[in-house]
Coordinates of C-alpha atoms and ligand atoms in Angstrom, one line a residue:
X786 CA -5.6 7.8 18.5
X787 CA -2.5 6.6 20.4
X788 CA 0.2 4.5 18.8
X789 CA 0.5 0.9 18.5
X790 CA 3.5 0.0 19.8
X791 CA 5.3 -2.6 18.8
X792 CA 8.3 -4.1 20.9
X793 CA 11.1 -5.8 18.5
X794 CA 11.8 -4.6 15.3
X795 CA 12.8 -7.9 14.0
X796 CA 11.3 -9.9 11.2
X797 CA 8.0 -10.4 13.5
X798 CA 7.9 -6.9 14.7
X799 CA 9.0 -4.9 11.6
X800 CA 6.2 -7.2 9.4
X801 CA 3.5 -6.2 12.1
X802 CA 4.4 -2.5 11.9
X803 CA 4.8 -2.2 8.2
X804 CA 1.2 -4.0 7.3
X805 CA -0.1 -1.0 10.2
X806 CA 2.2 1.8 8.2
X807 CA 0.7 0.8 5.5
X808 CA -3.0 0.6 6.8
X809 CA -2.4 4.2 7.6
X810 CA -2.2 4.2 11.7
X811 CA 0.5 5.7 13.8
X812 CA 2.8 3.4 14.9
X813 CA 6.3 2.6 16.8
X814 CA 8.9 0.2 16.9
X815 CA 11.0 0.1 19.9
X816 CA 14.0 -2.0 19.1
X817 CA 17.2 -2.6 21.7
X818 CA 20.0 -2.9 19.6
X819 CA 19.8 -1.8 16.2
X820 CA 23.2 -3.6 15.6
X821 CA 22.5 -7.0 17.1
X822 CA 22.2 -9.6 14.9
X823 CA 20.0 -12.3 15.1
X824 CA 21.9 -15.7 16.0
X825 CA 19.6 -17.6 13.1
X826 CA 20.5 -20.3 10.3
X827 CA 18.1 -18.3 7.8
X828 CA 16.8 -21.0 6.0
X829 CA 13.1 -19.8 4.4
X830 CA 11.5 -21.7 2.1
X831 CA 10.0 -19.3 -1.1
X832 CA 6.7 -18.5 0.0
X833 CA 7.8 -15.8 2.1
X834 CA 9.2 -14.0 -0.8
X835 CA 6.2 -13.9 -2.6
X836 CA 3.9 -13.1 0.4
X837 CA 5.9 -10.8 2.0
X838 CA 7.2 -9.5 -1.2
X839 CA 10.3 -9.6 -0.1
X840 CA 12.6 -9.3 -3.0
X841 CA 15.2 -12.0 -4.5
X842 CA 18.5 -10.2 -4.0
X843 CA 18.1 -11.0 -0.1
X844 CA 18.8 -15.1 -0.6
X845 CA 22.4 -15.3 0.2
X846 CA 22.2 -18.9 -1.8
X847 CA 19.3 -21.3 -2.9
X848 CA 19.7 -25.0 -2.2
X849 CA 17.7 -27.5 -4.2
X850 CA 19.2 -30.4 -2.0
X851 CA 19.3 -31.4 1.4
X852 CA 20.9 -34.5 2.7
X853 CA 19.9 -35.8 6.1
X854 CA 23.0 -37.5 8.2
X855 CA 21.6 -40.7 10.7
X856 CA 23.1 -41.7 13.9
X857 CA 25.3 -44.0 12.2
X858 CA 25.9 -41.7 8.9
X859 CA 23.4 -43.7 6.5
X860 CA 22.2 -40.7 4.2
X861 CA 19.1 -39.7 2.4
X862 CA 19.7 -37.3 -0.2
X863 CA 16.4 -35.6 -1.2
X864 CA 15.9 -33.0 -3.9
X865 CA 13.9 -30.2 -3.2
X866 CA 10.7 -30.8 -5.4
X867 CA 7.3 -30.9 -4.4
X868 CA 4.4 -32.7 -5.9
X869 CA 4.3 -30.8 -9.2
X870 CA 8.1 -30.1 -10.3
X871 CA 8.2 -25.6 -10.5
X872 CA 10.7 -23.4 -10.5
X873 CA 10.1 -22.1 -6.9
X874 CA 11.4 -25.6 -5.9
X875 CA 14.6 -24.7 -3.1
X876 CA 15.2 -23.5 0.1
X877 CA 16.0 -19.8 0.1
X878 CA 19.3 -19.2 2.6
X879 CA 19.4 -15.8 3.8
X880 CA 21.5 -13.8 6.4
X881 CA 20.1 -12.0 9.4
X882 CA 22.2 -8.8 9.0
X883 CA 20.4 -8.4 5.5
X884 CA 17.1 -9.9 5.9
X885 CA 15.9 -7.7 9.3
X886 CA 17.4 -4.0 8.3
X887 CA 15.4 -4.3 5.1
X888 CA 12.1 -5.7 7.2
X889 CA 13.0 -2.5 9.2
X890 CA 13.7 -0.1 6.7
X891 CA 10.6 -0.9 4.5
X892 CA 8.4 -0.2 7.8
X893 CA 9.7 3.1 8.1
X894 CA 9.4 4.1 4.5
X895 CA 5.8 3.4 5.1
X896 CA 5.3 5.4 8.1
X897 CA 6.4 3.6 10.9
X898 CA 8.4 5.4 13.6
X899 CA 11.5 3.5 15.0
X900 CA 12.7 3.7 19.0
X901 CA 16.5 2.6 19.6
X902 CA 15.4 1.5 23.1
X903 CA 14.8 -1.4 25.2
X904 CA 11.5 -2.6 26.9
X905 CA 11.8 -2.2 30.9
X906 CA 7.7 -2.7 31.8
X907 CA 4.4 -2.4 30.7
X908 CA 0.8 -1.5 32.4
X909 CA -2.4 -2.3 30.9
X910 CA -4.6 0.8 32.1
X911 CA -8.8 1.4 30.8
X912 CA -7.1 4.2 28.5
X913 CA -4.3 2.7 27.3
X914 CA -0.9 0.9 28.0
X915 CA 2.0 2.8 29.7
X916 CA 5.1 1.6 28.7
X917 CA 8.6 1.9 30.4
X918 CA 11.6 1.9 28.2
X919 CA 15.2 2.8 28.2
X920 CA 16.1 5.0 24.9
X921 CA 19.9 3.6 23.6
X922 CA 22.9 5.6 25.5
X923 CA 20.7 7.3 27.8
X924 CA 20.4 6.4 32.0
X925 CA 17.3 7.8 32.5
X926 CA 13.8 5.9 31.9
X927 CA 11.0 7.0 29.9
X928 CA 7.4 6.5 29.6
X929 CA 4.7 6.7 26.7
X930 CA 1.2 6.0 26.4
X931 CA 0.2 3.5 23.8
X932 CA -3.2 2.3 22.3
X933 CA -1.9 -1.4 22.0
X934 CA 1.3 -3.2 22.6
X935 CA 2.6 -6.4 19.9
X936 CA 5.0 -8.4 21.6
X937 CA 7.7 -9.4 19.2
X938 CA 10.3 -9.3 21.5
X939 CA 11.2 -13.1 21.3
X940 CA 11.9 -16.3 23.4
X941 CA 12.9 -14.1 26.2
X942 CA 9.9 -11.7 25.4
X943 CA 9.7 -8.7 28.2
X944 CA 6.3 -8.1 27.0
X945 CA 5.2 -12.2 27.7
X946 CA 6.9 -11.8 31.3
X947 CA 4.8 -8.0 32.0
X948 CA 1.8 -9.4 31.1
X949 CA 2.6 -12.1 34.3
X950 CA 2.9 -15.6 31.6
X951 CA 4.3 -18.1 31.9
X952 CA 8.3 -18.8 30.5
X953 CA 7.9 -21.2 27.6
X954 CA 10.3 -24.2 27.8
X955 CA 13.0 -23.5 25.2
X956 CA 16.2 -25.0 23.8
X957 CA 19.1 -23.4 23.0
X958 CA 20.4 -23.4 19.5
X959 CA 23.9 -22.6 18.8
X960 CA 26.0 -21.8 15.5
X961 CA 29.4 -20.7 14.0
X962 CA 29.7 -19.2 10.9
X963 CA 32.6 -20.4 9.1
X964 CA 34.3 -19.0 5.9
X965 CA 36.1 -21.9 4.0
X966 CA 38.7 -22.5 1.6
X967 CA 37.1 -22.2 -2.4
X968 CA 37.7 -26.0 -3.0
X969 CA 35.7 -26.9 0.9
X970 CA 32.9 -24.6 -0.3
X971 CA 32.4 -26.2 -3.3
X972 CA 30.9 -29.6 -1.4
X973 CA 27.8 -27.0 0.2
X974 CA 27.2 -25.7 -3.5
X975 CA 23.7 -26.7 -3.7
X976 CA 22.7 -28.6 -0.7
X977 CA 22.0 -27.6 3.0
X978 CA 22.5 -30.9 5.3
X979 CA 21.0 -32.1 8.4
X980 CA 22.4 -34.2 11.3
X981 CA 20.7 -36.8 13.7
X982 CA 22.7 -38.2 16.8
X983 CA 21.9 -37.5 20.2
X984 CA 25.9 -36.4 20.6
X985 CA 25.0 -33.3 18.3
X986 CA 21.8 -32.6 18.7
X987 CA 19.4 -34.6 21.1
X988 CA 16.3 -32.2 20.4
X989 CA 16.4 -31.1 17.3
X990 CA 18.9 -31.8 14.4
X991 CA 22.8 -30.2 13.2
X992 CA 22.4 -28.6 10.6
X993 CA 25.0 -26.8 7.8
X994 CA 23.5 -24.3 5.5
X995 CA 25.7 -23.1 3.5
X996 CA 25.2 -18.7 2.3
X997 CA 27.2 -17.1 -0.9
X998 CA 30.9 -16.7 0.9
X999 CA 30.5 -18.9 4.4
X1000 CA 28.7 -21.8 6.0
X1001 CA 26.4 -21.7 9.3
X1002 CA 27.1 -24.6 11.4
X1003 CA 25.1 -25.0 14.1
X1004 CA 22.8 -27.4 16.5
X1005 CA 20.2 -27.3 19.3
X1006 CA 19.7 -28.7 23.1
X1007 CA 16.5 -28.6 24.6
X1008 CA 15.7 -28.1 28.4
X1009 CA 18.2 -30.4 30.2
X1010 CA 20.8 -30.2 27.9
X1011 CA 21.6 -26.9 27.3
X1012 CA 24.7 -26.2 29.3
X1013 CA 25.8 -29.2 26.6
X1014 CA 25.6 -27.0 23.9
X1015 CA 29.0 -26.0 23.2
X1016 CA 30.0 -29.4 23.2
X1017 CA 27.6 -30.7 21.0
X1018 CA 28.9 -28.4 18.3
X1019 CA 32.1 -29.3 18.9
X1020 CA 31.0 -32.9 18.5
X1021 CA 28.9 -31.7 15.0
X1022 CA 32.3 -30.0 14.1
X1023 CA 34.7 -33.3 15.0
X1024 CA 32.3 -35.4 12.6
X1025 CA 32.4 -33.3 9.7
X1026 CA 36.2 -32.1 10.3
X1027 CA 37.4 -33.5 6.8
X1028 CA 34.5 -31.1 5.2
X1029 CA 35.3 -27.8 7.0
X1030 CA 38.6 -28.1 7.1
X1031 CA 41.0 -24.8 7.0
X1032 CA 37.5 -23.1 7.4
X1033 CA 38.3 -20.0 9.9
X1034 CA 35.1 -19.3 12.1
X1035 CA 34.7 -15.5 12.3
X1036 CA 31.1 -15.5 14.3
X1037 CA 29.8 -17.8 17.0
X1038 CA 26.5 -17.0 18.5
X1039 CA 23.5 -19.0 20.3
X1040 CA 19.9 -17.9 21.4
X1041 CA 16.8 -19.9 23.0
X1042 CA 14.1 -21.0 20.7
X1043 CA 11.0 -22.0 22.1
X1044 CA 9.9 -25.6 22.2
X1045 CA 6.0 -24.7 22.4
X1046 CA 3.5 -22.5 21.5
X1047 CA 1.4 -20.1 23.6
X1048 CA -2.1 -21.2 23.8
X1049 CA -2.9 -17.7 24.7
X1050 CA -1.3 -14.7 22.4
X1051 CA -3.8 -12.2 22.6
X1052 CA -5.0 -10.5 26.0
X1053 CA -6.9 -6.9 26.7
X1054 CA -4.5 -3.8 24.7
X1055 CA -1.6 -6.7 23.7
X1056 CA -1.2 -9.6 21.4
X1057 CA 2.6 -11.7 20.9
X1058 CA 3.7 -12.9 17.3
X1059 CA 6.1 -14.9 16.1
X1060 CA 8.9 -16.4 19.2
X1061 CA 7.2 -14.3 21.9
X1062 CA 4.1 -16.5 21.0
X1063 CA 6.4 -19.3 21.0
X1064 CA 5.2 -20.3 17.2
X1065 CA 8.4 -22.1 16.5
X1066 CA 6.9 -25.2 14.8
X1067 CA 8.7 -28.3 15.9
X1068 CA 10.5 -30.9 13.7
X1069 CA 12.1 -28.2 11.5
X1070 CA 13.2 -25.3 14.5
X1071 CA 11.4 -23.5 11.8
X1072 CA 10.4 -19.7 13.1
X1073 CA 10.9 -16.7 10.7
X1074 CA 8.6 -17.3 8.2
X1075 CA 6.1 -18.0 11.2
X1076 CA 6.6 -14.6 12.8
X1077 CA 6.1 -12.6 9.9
X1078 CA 2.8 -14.7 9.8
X1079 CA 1.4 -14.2 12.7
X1080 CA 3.2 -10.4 12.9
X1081 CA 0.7 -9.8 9.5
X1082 CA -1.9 -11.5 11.3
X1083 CA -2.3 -9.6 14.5
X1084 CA -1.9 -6.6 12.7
X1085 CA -4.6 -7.4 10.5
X1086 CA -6.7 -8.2 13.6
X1087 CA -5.7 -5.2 14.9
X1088 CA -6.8 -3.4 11.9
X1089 CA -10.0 -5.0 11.8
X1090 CA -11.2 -4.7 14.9
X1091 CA -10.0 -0.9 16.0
X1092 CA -10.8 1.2 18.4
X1093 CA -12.4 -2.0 20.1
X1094 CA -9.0 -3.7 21.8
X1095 CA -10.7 -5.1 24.6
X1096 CA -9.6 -8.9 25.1
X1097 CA -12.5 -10.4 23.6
X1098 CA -11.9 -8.2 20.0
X1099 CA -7.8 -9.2 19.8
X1100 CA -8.5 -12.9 20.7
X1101 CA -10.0 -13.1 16.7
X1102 CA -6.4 -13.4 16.0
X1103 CA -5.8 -16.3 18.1
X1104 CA -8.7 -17.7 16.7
X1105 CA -7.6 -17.0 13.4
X1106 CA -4.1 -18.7 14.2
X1107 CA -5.1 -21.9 16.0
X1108 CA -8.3 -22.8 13.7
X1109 CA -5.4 -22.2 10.7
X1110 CA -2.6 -24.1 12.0
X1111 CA -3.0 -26.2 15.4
X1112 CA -3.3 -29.4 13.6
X1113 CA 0.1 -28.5 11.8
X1114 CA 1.7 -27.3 15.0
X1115 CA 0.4 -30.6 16.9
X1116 CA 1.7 -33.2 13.8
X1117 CA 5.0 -30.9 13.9
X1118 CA 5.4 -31.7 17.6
X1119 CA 4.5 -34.8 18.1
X1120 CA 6.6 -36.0 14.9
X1121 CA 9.8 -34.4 16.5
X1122 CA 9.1 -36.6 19.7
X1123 CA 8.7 -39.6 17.6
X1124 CA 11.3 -38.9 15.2
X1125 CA 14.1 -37.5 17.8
X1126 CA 13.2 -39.5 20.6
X1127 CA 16.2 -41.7 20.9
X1128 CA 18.7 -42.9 17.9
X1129 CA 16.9 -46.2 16.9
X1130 CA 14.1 -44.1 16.0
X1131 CA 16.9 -41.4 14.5
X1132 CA 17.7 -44.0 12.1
X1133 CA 14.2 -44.9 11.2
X1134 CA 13.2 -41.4 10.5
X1135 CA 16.2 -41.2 7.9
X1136 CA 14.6 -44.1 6.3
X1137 CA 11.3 -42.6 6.0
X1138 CA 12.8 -39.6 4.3
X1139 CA 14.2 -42.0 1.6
X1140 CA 10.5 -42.3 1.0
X1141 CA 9.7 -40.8 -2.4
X1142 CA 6.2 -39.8 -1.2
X1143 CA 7.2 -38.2 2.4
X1144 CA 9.8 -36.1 0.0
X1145 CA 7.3 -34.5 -1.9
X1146 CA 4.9 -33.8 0.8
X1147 CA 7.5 -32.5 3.6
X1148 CA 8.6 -30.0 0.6
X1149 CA 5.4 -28.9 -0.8
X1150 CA 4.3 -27.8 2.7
X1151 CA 7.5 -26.6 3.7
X1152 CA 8.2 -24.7 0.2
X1153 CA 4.3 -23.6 -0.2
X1154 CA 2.8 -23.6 3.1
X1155 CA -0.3 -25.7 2.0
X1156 CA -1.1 -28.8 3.0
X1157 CA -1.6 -31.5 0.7
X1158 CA -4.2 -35.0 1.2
X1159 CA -2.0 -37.5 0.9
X1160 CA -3.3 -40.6 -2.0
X1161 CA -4.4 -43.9 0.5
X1162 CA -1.5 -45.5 -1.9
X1163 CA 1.2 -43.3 -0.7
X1164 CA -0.2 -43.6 2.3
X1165 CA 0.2 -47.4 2.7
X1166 CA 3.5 -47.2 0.6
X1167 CA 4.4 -45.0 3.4
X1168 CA 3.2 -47.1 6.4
X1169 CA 5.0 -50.4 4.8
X1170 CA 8.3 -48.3 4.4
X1171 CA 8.0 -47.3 8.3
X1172 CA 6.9 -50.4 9.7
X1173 CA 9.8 -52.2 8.0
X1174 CA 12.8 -49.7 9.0
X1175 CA 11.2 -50.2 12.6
X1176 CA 11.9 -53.5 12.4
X1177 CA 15.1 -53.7 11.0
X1178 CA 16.3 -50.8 13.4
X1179 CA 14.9 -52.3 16.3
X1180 CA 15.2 -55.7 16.4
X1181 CA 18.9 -56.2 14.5
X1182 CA 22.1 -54.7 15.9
X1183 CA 23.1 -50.7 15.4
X1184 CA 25.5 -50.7 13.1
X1185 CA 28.8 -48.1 13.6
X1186 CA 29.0 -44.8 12.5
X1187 CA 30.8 -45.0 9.4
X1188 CA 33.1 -42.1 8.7
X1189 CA 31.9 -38.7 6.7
Ligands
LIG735 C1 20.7 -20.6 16.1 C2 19.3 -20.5 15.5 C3 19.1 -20.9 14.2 C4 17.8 -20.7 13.6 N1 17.6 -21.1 12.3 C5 16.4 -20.9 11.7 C6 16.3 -21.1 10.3 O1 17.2 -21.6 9.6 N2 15.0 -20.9 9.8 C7 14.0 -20.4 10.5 O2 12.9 -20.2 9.9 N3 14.1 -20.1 11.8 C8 15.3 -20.3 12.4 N4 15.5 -20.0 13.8 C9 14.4 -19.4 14.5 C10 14.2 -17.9 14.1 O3 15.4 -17.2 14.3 C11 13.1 -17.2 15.0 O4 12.0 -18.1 15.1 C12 12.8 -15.9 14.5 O5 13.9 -15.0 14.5 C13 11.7 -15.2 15.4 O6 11.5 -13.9 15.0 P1 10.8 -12.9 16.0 O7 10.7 -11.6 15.2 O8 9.7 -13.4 16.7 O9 11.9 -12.7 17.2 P2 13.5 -12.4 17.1 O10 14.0 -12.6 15.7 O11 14.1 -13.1 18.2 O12 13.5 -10.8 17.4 C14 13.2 -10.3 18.6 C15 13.6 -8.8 18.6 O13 13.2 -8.2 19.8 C16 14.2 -7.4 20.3 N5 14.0 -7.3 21.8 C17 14.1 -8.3 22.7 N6 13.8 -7.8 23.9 C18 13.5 -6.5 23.7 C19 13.1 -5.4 24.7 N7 13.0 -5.7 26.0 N8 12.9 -4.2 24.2 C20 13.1 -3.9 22.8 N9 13.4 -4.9 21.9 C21 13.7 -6.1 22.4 C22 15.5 -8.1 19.9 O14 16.6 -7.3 19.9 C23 15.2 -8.7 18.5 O15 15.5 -7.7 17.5 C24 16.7 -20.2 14.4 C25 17.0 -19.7 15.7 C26 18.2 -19.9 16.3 C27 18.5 -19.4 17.7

C-alpha cells in the first residue's frame, strides 16, 4: 500500500498520524516549518489529557478560575467546577512550543515518517494522489504518490484550496506574550480572564491566560475588522495597564481562525481535520482539543474503511462528526452572535454567567466534553435571570466603564 500522507504536523496532524502509526500503516507527515510556533493561547480543558493521553507535565499552569470582564467592567468571577465537584475541575494552560513537538515526536516513535517540507499541490488520480511539495532548504520540487491525503494544514489549508473549496470566513486572533514582574504575576495565579467590549474584541473576547513564567494577552477581529487588530490589543493592553505593568513582551504573533465549519471534510483519497475543516467551535475560539478529535477520527475512518477510499467510504467520518456534534457547533454559533452581538447584549451575557446553573454546565461540557440535560428548574431559573438583565441593560442607561 502507498502512504497516507498527512499535511501538518501540528496537534491535528501529528494525532491523525500517530492513531495510523499505531494501527500499523505507513504513513507521512509533511510539516513546513519544524520551528514555527503556533500563535495559540493554549487553553485545554482536561479531557484531552486523558483521551489523548497526553501526560501532565505539558500544563504550563492550571487555572480553577476565570473571571469574565463586561463592556463597562462589571465582573463575574466563576470557579471552575462542574455539576459534581472532582479533581479534574480547571483549565489546563499549555504552550505551543511544548505541546506540538511532543504530538510530533510520539507519532514518530510509533512509526510515522516526518517531511520538513511544505505543501505546493495536490492531484487526486484513480491510483492515488500525487502530491507536490518543497523539502526545507532545497529549490527544487518534489513529487510522491500517496494512498490518501489528511488535510491538517490549518485556516489557510493548501490541501482545502487544491481540492478547489471554498476559503472559510475567518478572524484574526492576535497575542503577546508578556513576562511580568513576580509581584504582577501573582494577580494571574489561578485565574485565566476574559474581556467583552467591542474596542477589544468585537467577535470574540480578550483574553489573558496566564502559563508558569509569562502571560498570553491576546484578542480576535472577525472579517471586517481585522486590519483593527493591532489596535484592539493595544486597547486590551491600555485597560489592564495597572495589571501588566513593567511586564516586557518578548513574542507577538497573530494567525486566522476560522469562523465556520466545513459542511464537507471528506472527498474521494482526502479528508480535513481540525482548522482545515474549520472545526473551531464558536463562543470559546476553542480549536485544539477539536483537531485532535477529528485528527483521531478520520484516522479511525480511515482505518476502518481501507483500501476502499472512494468518496462515499471517507464521508463515514463526516457522518460520524456532524451526527456527534452539529447541534453543539450550531448552539456554539449562534450563542456567540447573541452573546457578542453588540455591548448591551455584552453586558447581559456577563450577567448570565453570574448564573450558578450556566457555570456548572458551560464547565462540565467544556472540562468533559459531555453534554448535560439541563433540570426544567435551572432552566427557568436561567430564563428569569436572562430575561431580567435584558431588561435592565436595555431599557436603563449604560453605565461607564469603571476602572480595572
Ligand atoms: C491567537 C490564537 C489563540 C488561540 N487560543 C486557543 C486556545 O486557547 N485554546 C484552543 O483550544 N484553541 C485556541 N486557538 C485555536 C487553535 O490554535 C487551533 O484551533 C488549532 O491549533 C488547530 O490545530 P490544527 O492542527 O488544525 O492546525 P494548526 O495548529 O494551525 O497547524 C497547522 C500546521 O500545518 C502546517 N502547514 C500549513 N500549511 C502547510 C503546507 N502547505 N505544507 C506543510 N505544512 C503546512 C503549519 O506549519 C502548522 O504546523 C487559538 C488560535 C489563535 C490564532
Amino acid at each position: 500500500m502507498k502512504p497516507i500522507l498527512v499535511v501538518g504536523a501540528s496537534v491535528g496532524g501529528a494525532t491523525a498520524a500517530n492513531t495510523l502509526a499505531q494501527a500499523g500503516l505507513p504513513v507521512i507527515m509533511l510539516e513546513r516549518d519544524l520551528s514555527w510556533v503556533k500563535p495559540c493561547g493554549g487553553a485545554l480543558p482536561p479531557k484531552a489529557f486523558e483521551e489523548f493521553d497526553l501526560p501532565q507535565s505539558l500544563i504550563s499552569r492550571k487555572v480553577h478560575k476565570t473571571m469574565i470582564h463586561s463592556p463597562s467592567e462589571r465582573r463575574a468571577e466563576i470557579d471552575v467546577v462542574g455539576i459534581e465537584e472532582g479533581n479534574h475541575d480547571y483549565v489546563a494552560m499549555a504552550c505551543r512550543e511544548d505541546l506540538d513537538p511532543f504530538l510530533r515526536a510520539r507519532a514518530v516513535a510509533n512509526g510515522a515518517e516526518l517531511i520538513e517540507g511544505q505543501l505546493l499541490d495536490l492531484a487526486v488520480q484513480p491510483d492515488g494522489v500525487e502530491v507536490t511539495y518543497r523539502a526545507k532548504e532545497e529549490r527544487e520540487k518534489r513529487t510522491m504518490k500517496v494512498e490518501v491525503v489528511i488535510g491538517a494544514d490549518g485556516a489557510y489549508s493548501t490541501t482545502a484550496k487544491a481540492l478547489g473549496l471554498d476559503r472559510l470566513p475567518r478572524c484574526i486572533a492576535i497575542q503577546e506574550r508578556i513576562r511580568l514582574p513576580e509581584d504582577k504575576m501573582a494577580r494571574w495565579q489561578d485565574t485565566a480572564d476574559l474581556y467583552l467590549g467591542h474596542d477589544v474584541s468585537p467577535d470574540l473576547y480578550a483574553w489573558v491566560f496566564p502559563k508558569s513564567d509569562h502571560v498570553a494577552v491576546g484578542c480576535g477581529a472577525g472579517p471586517g475588522n481585522t486590519a483593527e487588530a493591532r489596535r484592539l490589543l493595544a486597547n486590551l493592553k491600555q485597560r489592564i495597564a495597572p495589571e501588566l505593568a513593567g511586564g516586557e513582551v518578548f513574542l507577538e504573533e497573530a494567525h486566522a481562525l476560522p469562523m465556520h465549519p466545513r459542511e464537507h471534510i471528506a472527498f474521494e483519497r482526502a479528508m480535513l481535520v481540525g482548522d482545515a475543516a474549520g472545526l473551531v467551535v464558536g463562543t470559546s475560539g476553542e480549536g485544539i482539543y477539536w483537531a485532535m478529535k477529528s485528527g483521531k477520527q478520520a484516522a479511525l475512518t480511515l482505518i476502518d474503511v481501507l483500501p476502499d477510499v472512494s468518496e462515499k467510504a471517507l464521508r463515514q467520518y463526516e457522518q460520524i462528526w456532524w451526527k456527534e456534534y452539529r447541534t453543539m457547533y450550531r448552539f456554539l454559533q449562534w450563542l456567540q452572535k447573541w452573546g457578542y452581538g453588540n455591548e448591551r447584549q455584552m453586558e447581559v451575557f456577563t450577567d448570565m454567567c453570574r448564573n450558578k446553573d450556566v457555570q456548572q454546565l458551560t464547565f462540565e461540557s467544556y472540562m468533559h466534553k459531555r453534554m448535560t440535560r439541563v433540570p426544567w428548574v435551572a432552566q427557568m431559573r436561567m430564563t428569569f435571570d436572562i430575561l431580567a438583565s435584558q431588561v435592565r441593560h436595555y431599557l436603563l442607561p449604560r453605565k461607564k466603564r469603571m476602572p480595572a
